[in-house]
């Protein structure tokens, strides 16, 4: 039993799933599901299709080089069955997966970093422009805490009546 | 009524519809289906039946061959089945002449065949290797990939001659 990779999206193909297409030059294309198969038949290039691993690796969205990938390299030599080796391998698989997932999360957060200033600017702009969706403009003039500091308001009347109306 | 039946069956399995393709109504329906989604080249791959033209992938001398009878299989032959063929096109000076009737083994079929692990395989074209009544290949070489379904059908000589087993 061997876990293969889908040619199009690079996800694992488990036994019992998918279709293998053998071309006459003896190149085998494995697909995990008909979505990938149909995209292949449409002659789409996986490197240009946004949701595939090929695109994500190419465009720096996902990790490309890491020591954890070495463990998943395809080895063509069958190993002699050794119970202790099997046990250790199973334990190692769990640990390696955890490490890889952590590293991927770190890569992702690293990629998403550096947007604090932009987010702040966008938020202030939205507050200025769209506050009328949340609070009526009349209320804003009376209560200065709802707006940004630069709007100066002179409070001359009591505000409770207007609040009740709302 | 037959048409509506086949439309229901189309969603269930292409191969079943292909089997019913023996009558003209079925084949017209399938060709109209083809035209509707022609851009995506969603072709219905069906069985190898009478009048199916096949490619010959050994050096017996024949080039193109037409199936006259699919031995075993009510709807037609699939990957790994034996067929009776009539030679339509042959190399000059080969072992086999045009117009002769021989047996053949389907080594590549465009229709997907389920494997025992649950996955499916399909090839690019329909190809046969000519054999004699005893099951021994007439030619001495086989070109292109062959599936290991032949092992179960006891066509071991063909497997040994093959250059690539899938």
Coordinates of C-alpha atoms in Angstrom, one line a residue:
Chain A
X1 CA 0.0 0.0 0.0
X2 CA 1.4 3.3 -0.9
X3 CA 0.1 6.8 -0.4
X4 CA 0.5 8.7 -3.6
X5 CA 0.3 12.4 -4.4
X6 CA -2.3 13.9 -6.7
X7 CA -0.6 15.2 -9.8
X8 CA -2.7 18.3 -9.9
X9 CA -3.3 19.4 -6.3
X10 CA -0.5 17.5 -4.5
X11 CA -2.8 16.1 -1.8
X12 CA -2.4 12.5 -0.8
X13 CA -4.4 9.9 -2.6
X14 CA -5.4 7.2 -0.2
X15 CA -6.1 3.6 -1.4
X16 CA -9.5 3.3 -3.0
X17 CA -9.6 6.8 -4.1
X18 CA -9.0 8.6 -7.4
X19 CA -8.2 7.6 -10.9
X20 CA -4.8 6.8 -12.5
X21 CA -4.4 7.9 -16.0
X22 CA -1.6 6.2 -18.0
X23 CA -0.3 8.0 -21.0
X24 CA 1.2 6.1 -23.9
X25 CA 4.7 7.3 -23.0
X26 CA 4.1 5.3 -19.7
X27 CA 3.8 8.4 -17.6
X28 CA 1.2 7.9 -14.9
X29 CA -0.9 10.7 -13.6
X30 CA -2.7 10.2 -10.4
X31 CA -5.7 12.3 -9.3
X32 CA -7.2 12.5 -5.9
X33 CA -10.7 13.3 -7.2
X34 CA -12.6 14.2 -10.3
X35 CA -12.1 17.9 -9.8
X36 CA -8.4 17.5 -10.3
X37 CA -9.0 15.1 -13.2
X38 CA -11.3 17.4 -15.0
X39 CA -8.9 20.3 -14.6
X40 CA -6.2 18.1 -16.1
X41 CA -8.4 17.2 -19.0
X42 CA -9.0 20.9 -19.6
X43 CA -5.2 21.2 -19.9
X44 CA -4.9 23.6 -17.0
X45 CA -1.5 24.2 -15.6
X46 CA -1.5 23.5 -11.9
X47 CA 1.1 26.2 -11.4
X48 CA -1.5 28.7 -12.4
X49 CA -4.5 27.4 -10.5
X50 CA -4.7 29.2 -7.3
X51 CA -5.8 26.5 -4.9
X52 CA -3.1 23.9 -5.8
X53 CA 0.0 23.3 -3.7
X54 CA 2.1 23.8 -6.8
X55 CA 0.8 27.4 -7.2
X56 CA 1.2 28.1 -3.5
X57 CA 4.7 26.9 -3.3
X58 CA 5.7 28.8 -6.4
X59 CA 4.2 32.0 -5.1
X60 CA 5.7 31.8 -1.7
X61 CA 2.4 31.2 0.1
X62 CA 3.6 27.9 1.6
X63 CA 6.9 26.7 2.8
X64 CA 9.2 25.3 0.1
X65 CA 12.3 24.1 1.7
X66 CA 12.3 22.4 5.1
X67 CA 14.0 19.5 6.7
X68 CA 10.7 17.9 7.5
X69 CA 10.0 17.3 3.8
X70 CA 13.0 15.0 3.5
X71 CA 11.2 12.4 5.6
X72 CA 8.5 12.1 2.9
X73 CA 10.8 11.5 0.0
X74 CA 9.9 8.5 -2.0
X75 CA 12.1 5.5 -1.3
X76 CA 12.1 2.6 -3.7
X77 CA 13.9 0.1 -1.6
X78 CA 11.6 -2.1 0.5
X79 CA 12.6 -2.2 4.1
X80 CA 12.9 -5.4 6.0
X81 CA 10.1 -5.7 8.5
X82 CA 11.3 -4.9 12.0
X83 CA 8.7 -4.4 14.7
X84 CA 10.7 -1.9 16.7
X85 CA 11.5 0.1 13.5
X86 CA 7.8 0.2 12.7
X87 CA 6.9 1.4 16.2
X88 CA 9.5 4.1 16.1
X89 CA 8.5 5.2 12.7
X90 CA 4.9 5.6 13.8
X91 CA 5.9 7.7 16.8
X92 CA 8.2 9.8 14.6
X93 CA 5.5 10.4 12.0
X94 CA 3.4 12.0 14.7
X95 CA 6.2 14.2 15.9
X96 CA 7.3 15.2 12.5
X97 CA 3.8 16.2 11.5
X98 CA 3.5 18.4 14.6
X99 CA 6.8 20.1 13.8
X100 CA 5.9 20.6 10.2
X101 CA 2.5 22.1 11.1
X102 CA 4.1 24.4 13.6
X103 CA 6.6 25.6 11.0
X104 CA 3.9 26.1 8.4
X105 CA 1.9 28.2 10.9
X106 CA 5.0 30.2 11.7
X107 CA 5.6 30.8 8.0
X108 CA 2.1 31.9 7.5
X109 CA 2.1 34.4 10.5
X110 CA 5.4 35.7 9.2
X111 CA 3.8 36.3 5.8
X112 CA 0.8 38.0 7.3
X113 CA 2.9 40.3 9.5
X114 CA 3.6 43.9 8.9
X115 CA 0.0 45.0 8.3
X116 CA -0.7 46.7 11.7
X117 CA -0.2 50.3 10.4
X118 CA -2.3 49.6 7.3
X119 CA -5.1 48.0 9.4
X120 CA -5.1 51.0 11.7
X121 CA -5.3 53.4 8.8
X122 CA -8.2 51.5 7.3
X123 CA -10.1 51.4 10.5
X124 CA -9.8 55.1 11.1
X125 CA -11.0 55.8 7.6
X126 CA -13.9 53.5 8.0
X127 CA -14.8 55.1 11.3
X128 CA -14.8 58.5 9.7
X129 CA -16.8 57.7 6.7
X130 CA -19.3 55.0 7.7
X131 CA -20.1 56.0 11.3
X132 CA -23.5 57.0 10.0
X133 CA -24.4 53.4 9.6
X134 CA -24.1 52.8 13.3
X135 CA -25.2 56.0 14.9
X136 CA -27.4 58.8 13.7
X137 CA -25.6 62.0 12.8
X138 CA -27.7 63.9 15.3
X139 CA -26.4 61.7 18.2
X140 CA -22.8 62.2 17.0
X141 CA -23.1 66.0 17.4
X142 CA -24.2 65.7 21.0
X143 CA -21.9 63.0 22.2
X144 CA -18.3 63.6 21.2
X145 CA -17.0 60.2 22.5
X146 CA -18.5 58.4 19.5
X147 CA -16.4 60.3 17.0
X148 CA -12.8 61.0 16.6
X149 CA -11.2 63.6 18.7
X150 CA -10.9 66.2 16.0
X151 CA -14.6 66.9 15.8
X152 CA -15.3 69.6 18.4
X153 CA -18.8 69.7 19.8
X154 CA -20.5 72.3 22.0
X155 CA -22.9 70.7 24.4
X156 CA -25.6 73.2 25.4
X157 CA -28.7 71.1 25.9
X158 CA -29.3 68.0 28.1
X159 CA -28.8 64.8 26.0
X160 CA -31.2 62.3 27.8
X161 CA -34.2 63.1 25.6
X162 CA -32.4 62.4 22.4
X163 CA -31.0 59.2 23.7
X164 CA -34.5 58.0 24.6
X165 CA -35.7 58.7 21.1
X166 CA -33.1 56.4 19.7
Chain B
X1 CA -38.4 5.7 -22.2
X2 CA -35.1 4.0 -23.0
X3 CA -33.6 7.5 -23.4
X4 CA -34.9 8.6 -19.9
X5 CA -33.6 5.4 -18.5
X6 CA -30.2 6.0 -19.9
X7 CA -30.2 9.6 -18.7
X8 CA -30.8 8.3 -15.2
X9 CA -28.1 5.8 -15.5
X10 CA -25.7 8.4 -16.9
X11 CA -25.3 9.9 -13.5
X12 CA -24.8 6.4 -12.0
X13 CA -22.1 5.2 -14.2
X14 CA -20.8 6.0 -17.6
X15 CA -19.9 2.4 -18.3
X16 CA -23.5 1.2 -17.9
X17 CA -24.8 3.7 -20.4
X18 CA -22.0 2.6 -22.7
X19 CA -23.2 -0.9 -22.4
X20 CA -26.7 0.1 -23.4
X21 CA -25.1 1.9 -26.3
X22 CA -25.6 -1.1 -28.4
X23 CA -28.9 0.4 -29.7
X24 CA -28.8 3.5 -31.8
X25 CA -30.9 5.6 -29.3
X26 CA -28.3 5.2 -26.7
X27 CA -25.5 6.1 -28.9
X28 CA -27.3 9.3 -30.2
X29 CA -27.9 10.3 -26.6
X30 CA -24.3 9.9 -25.7
X31 CA -23.1 11.8 -28.7
X32 CA -25.4 14.6 -27.9
X33 CA -24.1 14.6 -24.3
X34 CA -20.6 14.9 -25.8
X35 CA -21.6 17.9 -27.9
X36 CA -23.1 19.7 -25.0
X37 CA -19.9 19.5 -23.0
X38 CA -17.6 19.2 -25.9
X39 CA -15.2 21.9 -24.8
X40 CA -14.3 19.9 -21.8
X41 CA -13.8 16.8 -23.9
X42 CA -15.9 14.8 -21.5
X43 CA -16.0 11.7 -23.7
X44 CA -17.8 8.6 -22.6
X45 CA -15.4 5.8 -22.6
X46 CA -17.1 2.5 -23.2
X47 CA -16.5 -1.2 -23.8
X48 CA -14.7 -2.7 -26.8
X49 CA -17.3 -4.3 -28.9
X50 CA -18.0 -5.3 -32.4
X51 CA -16.6 -2.9 -35.0
X52 CA -14.3 -1.2 -32.5
X53 CA -11.1 -0.4 -34.2
X54 CA -8.0 -1.1 -32.1
X55 CA -4.3 -0.4 -32.4
X56 CA -1.9 -3.3 -32.4
X57 CA 1.1 -2.8 -30.2
X58 CA 3.3 -5.8 -31.1
X59 CA 5.5 -6.6 -34.0
X60 CA 3.2 -9.3 -35.5
X61 CA 2.8 -7.2 -38.6
X62 CA -0.7 -5.8 -38.1
X63 CA -1.3 -2.2 -37.5
X64 CA -5.0 -1.7 -37.2
X65 CA -7.5 -4.3 -36.3
X66 CA -11.2 -4.4 -35.9
X67 CA -13.0 -6.3 -33.1
X68 CA -15.5 -8.8 -34.3
X69 CA -16.3 -10.5 -31.1
X70 CA -15.7 -9.8 -27.4
X71 CA -15.3 -13.2 -25.8
X72 CA -16.7 -13.0 -22.2
X73 CA -18.7 -10.0 -21.3
X74 CA -22.2 -9.3 -22.5
X75 CA -21.6 -5.6 -23.1
X76 CA -18.1 -5.9 -24.5
X77 CA -14.5 -6.4 -23.7
X78 CA -12.5 -4.4 -21.1
X79 CA -8.9 -4.2 -20.1
X80 CA -7.3 -7.6 -20.0
X81 CA -10.1 -9.4 -21.9
X82 CA -9.7 -11.5 -25.0
X83 CA -11.3 -10.5 -28.3
X84 CA -11.6 -11.9 -31.8
X85 CA -10.3 -9.5 -34.3
X86 CA -10.0 -9.0 -38.0
X87 CA -6.9 -7.4 -39.4
X88 CA -7.7 -4.2 -41.3
X89 CA -4.3 -2.8 -41.9
X90 CA -1.0 -4.6 -41.9
X91 CA 2.7 -3.9 -42.5
X92 CA 3.9 -5.5 -45.7
X93 CA 5.8 -8.7 -45.1
X94 CA 4.6 -9.3 -41.6
X95 CA 3.6 -12.5 -40.0
X96 CA 0.0 -11.4 -40.2
X97 CA -1.9 -10.4 -43.4
X98 CA -4.8 -8.1 -43.9
X99 CA -8.1 -9.8 -43.7
X100 CA -7.1 -12.5 -41.3
X101 CA -9.0 -13.4 -38.2
X102 CA -7.1 -13.7 -34.9
X103 CA -7.5 -13.6 -31.2
X104 CA -6.2 -10.6 -29.3
X105 CA -5.8 -9.4 -25.7
X106 CA -6.8 -5.9 -24.8
X107 CA -3.7 -4.3 -23.2
X108 CA -4.8 -0.7 -23.1
X109 CA -8.4 0.5 -22.8
X110 CA -9.7 4.1 -22.7
X111 CA -12.4 2.9 -20.3
X112 CA -11.3 2.9 -16.7
X113 CA -11.1 -0.4 -15.0
X114 CA -11.4 -0.8 -11.2
X115 CA -8.4 -2.3 -9.4
X116 CA -8.8 -4.5 -6.3
X117 CA -7.6 -1.7 -4.0
X118 CA -10.5 0.5 -5.2
X119 CA -8.7 2.8 -7.5
X120 CA -9.2 3.0 -11.2
X121 CA -6.9 3.0 -14.2
X122 CA -7.4 4.2 -17.6
X123 CA -5.2 4.6 -20.7
X124 CA -5.0 6.9 -23.6
X125 CA -6.2 4.5 -26.4
X126 CA -7.4 1.1 -27.1
X127 CA -4.7 -1.4 -28.0
X128 CA -4.4 -5.1 -28.5
X129 CA -1.7 -7.7 -28.7
X130 CA -2.5 -10.5 -31.1
X131 CA -2.4 -14.0 -29.7
X132 CA -3.1 -17.5 -31.0
X133 CA -5.8 -19.8 -29.8
X134 CA -3.5 -21.1 -27.0
X135 CA -2.9 -17.6 -25.7
X136 CA 0.7 -17.1 -26.8
X137 CA 1.5 -13.8 -28.5
X138 CA 2.2 -14.0 -32.2
X139 CA 4.7 -11.1 -32.1
X140 CA 7.9 -11.0 -30.2
X141 CA 7.9 -7.5 -28.8
X142 CA 5.2 -5.4 -27.1
X143 CA 5.3 -1.6 -27.2
X144 CA 4.0 0.9 -24.6
X145 CA 2.8 0.4 -21.1
X146 CA 0.7 -2.6 -20.1
X147 CA -1.4 -3.1 -17.0
X148 CA -0.6 -5.8 -14.4
X149 CA -4.2 -7.0 -14.8
X150 CA -2.7 -9.4 -17.3
X151 CA -1.0 -11.3 -14.6
X152 CA -4.3 -12.4 -13.2
X153 CA -5.5 -13.4 -16.6
X154 CA -2.4 -15.5 -17.1
X155 CA -0.9 -13.6 -20.0
X156 CA 2.5 -13.8 -18.5
X157 CA 4.4 -14.0 -21.8
X158 CA 3.0 -10.6 -22.7
X159 CA 4.0 -9.2 -19.4
X160 CA 7.5 -10.5 -19.8
X161 CA 7.8 -8.8 -23.2
X162 CA 6.4 -5.5 -22.0
X163 CA 8.7 -2.6 -21.6
X164 CA 6.7 -0.9 -18.9
X165 CA 4.2 -2.4 -16.5
X166 CA 1.7 -0.1 -14.8

